[in-house]
mmCIF file of C-alpha atoms and ligand atoms in Angstrom:
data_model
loop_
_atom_site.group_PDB
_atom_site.id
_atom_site.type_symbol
_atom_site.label_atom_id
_atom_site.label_comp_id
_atom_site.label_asym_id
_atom_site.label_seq_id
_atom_site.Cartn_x
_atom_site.Cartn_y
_atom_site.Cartn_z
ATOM 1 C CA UNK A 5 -7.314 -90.761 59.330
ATOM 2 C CA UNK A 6 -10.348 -93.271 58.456
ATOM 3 C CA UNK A 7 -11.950 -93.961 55.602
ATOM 4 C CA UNK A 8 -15.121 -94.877 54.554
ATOM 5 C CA UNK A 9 -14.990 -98.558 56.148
ATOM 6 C CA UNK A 10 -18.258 -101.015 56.625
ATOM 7 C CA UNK A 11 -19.711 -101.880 59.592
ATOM 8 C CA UNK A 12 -17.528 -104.970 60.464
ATOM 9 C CA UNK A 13 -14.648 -103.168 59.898
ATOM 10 C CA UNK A 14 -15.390 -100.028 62.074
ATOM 11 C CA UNK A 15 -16.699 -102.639 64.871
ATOM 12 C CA UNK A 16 -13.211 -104.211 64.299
ATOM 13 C CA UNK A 17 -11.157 -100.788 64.743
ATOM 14 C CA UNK A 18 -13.766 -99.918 67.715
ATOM 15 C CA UNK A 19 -12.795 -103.310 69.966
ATOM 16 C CA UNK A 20 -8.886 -103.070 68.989
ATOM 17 C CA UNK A 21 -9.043 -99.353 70.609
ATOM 18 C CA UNK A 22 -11.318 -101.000 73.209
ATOM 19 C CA UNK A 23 -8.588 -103.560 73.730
ATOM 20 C CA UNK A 24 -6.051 -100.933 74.040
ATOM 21 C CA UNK A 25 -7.951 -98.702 76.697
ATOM 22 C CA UNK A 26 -8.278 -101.630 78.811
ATOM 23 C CA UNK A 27 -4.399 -102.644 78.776
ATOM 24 C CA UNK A 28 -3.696 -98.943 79.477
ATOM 25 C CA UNK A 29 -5.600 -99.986 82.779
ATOM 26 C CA UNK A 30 -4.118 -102.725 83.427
ATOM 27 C CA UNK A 31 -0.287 -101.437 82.867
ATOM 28 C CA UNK A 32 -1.518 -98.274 84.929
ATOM 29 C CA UNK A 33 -2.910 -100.414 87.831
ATOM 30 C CA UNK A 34 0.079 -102.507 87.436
ATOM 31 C CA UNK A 35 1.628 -99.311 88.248
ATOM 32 C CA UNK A 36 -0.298 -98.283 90.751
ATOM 33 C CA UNK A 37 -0.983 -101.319 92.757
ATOM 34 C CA UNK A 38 -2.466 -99.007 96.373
ATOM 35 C CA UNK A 39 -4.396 -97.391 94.109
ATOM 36 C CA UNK A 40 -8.136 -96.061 95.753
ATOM 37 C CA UNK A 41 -11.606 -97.194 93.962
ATOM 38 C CA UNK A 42 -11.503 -93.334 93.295
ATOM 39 C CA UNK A 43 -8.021 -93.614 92.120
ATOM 40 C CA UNK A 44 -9.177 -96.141 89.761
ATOM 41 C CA UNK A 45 -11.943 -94.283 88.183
ATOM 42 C CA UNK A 46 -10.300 -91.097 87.544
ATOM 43 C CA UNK A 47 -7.861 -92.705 85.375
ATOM 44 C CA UNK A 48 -10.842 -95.093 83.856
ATOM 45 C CA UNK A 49 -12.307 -91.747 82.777
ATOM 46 C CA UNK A 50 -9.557 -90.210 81.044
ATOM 47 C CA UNK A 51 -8.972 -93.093 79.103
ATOM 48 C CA UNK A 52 -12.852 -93.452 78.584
ATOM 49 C CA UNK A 53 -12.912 -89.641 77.326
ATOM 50 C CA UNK A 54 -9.613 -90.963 74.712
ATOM 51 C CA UNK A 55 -12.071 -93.878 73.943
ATOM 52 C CA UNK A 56 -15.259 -91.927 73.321
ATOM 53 C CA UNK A 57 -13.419 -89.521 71.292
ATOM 54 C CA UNK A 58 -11.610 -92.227 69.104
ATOM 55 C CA UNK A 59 -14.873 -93.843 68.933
ATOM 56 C CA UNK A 60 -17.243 -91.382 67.587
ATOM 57 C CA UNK A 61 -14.152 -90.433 65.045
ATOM 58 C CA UNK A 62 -14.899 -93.827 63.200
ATOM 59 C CA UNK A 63 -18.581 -93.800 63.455
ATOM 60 C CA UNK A 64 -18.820 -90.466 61.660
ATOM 61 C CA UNK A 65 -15.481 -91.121 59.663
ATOM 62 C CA UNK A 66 -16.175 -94.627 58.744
ATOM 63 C CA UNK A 67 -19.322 -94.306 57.505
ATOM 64 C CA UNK A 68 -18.814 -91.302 54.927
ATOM 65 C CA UNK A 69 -16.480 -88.683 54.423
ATOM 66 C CA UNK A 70 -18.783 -86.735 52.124
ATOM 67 C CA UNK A 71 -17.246 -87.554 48.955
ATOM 68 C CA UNK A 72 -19.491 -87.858 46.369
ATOM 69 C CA UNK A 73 -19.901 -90.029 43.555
ATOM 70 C CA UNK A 74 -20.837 -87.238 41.289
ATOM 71 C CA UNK A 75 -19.148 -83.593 41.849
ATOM 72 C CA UNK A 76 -21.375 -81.427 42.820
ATOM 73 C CA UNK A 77 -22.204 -78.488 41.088
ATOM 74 C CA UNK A 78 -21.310 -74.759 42.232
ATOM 75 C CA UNK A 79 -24.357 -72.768 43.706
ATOM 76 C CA UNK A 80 -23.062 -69.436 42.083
ATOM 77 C CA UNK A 81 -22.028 -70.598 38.730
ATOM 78 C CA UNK A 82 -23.363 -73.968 37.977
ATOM 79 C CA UNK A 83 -20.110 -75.071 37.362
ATOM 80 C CA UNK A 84 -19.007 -78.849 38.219
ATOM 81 C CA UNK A 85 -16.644 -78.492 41.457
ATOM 82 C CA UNK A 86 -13.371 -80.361 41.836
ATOM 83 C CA UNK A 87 -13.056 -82.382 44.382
ATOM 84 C CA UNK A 88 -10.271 -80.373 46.079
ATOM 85 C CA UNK A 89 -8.655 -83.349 48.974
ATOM 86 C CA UNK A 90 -9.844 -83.727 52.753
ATOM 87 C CA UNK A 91 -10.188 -80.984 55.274
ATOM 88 C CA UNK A 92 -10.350 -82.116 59.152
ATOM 89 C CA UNK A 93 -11.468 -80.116 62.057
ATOM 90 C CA UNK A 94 -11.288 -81.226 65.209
ATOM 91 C CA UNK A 95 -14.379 -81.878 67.518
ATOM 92 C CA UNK A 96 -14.332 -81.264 71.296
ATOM 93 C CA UNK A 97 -17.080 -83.041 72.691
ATOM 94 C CA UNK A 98 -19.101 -84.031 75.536
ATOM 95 C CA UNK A 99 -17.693 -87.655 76.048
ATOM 96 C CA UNK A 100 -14.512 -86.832 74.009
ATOM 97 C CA UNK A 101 -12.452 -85.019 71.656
ATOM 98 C CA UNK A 102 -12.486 -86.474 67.502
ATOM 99 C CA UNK A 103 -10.548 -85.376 64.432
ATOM 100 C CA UNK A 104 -13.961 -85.404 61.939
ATOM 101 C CA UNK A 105 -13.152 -85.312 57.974
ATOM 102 C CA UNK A 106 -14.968 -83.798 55.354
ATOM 103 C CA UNK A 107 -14.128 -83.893 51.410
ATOM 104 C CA UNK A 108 -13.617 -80.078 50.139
ATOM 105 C CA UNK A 109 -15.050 -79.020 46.655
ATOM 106 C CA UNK A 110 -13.687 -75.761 45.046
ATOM 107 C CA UNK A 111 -15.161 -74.228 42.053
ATOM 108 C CA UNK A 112 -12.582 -73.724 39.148
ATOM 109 C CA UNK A 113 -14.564 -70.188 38.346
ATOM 110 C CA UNK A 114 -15.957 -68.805 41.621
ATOM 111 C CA UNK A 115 -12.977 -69.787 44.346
ATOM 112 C CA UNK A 116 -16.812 -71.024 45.954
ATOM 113 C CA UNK A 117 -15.878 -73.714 48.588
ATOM 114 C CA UNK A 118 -18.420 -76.591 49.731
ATOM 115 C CA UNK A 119 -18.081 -79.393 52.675
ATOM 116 C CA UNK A 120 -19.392 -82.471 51.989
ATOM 117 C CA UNK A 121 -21.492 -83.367 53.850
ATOM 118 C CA UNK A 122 -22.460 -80.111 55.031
ATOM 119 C CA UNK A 123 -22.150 -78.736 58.715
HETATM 120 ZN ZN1 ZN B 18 -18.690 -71.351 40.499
#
């Protein structure tokens, strides 16, 4: 699973995924030589859906996984929360499914857990 990366970096991971979507094509076509225009495109869009999906997972990933420099504080006790490890969830979306990743904070008193960054 990604972390925080820069920009360069997430471009980088973005056109080697890129890369290997279009050599799926090719080995598939390769495969499929009488394949229709149709034919074609319906595999083009499965692989696009992988693609989206693997795509949005390092823009959201990349750029923060909510982890913050400073604890932040329980909203029941006031308590500084520990940062507890990573909790993913997966996302099934429009243009394609991603495993997102959020840092998990538990209070030592309350058991109060927090998702960072929140929703
Ligand atoms: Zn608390």
């Amino acid at each position: 699973m990604s972390r925080p990366q820069s920009r360069a970096r997430r471009q980088a991971a973005f056109m080697e995924e890129a890369k290997h979507m279009y050599e799926k094509l090719e080995d598939w076509y390769d495969a499929h030589p009488q394949a229709s225009f149709g034919e074609i495109e319906a595999e083009a869009r499965k692989r696009r859906r992988e693609l989206m999906g693997k795509t949005l997972e390092q823009l959201v990933n990349g750029r923060t996984t909510g982890m913050q420099v400073e604890a932040p504080k329980c909203k029941q006790c006031g308590e500084v929360m520990g940062l507890e490890g990573y909790c993913g969830w997966g996302v099934h979306g429009l243009e394609g499914d991603s495993r997102l990743e959020r840092a998990y904070y538990v209070c030592p008193h309350c058991e109060g857990q927090t998702f960072f960054p929140p929703g």
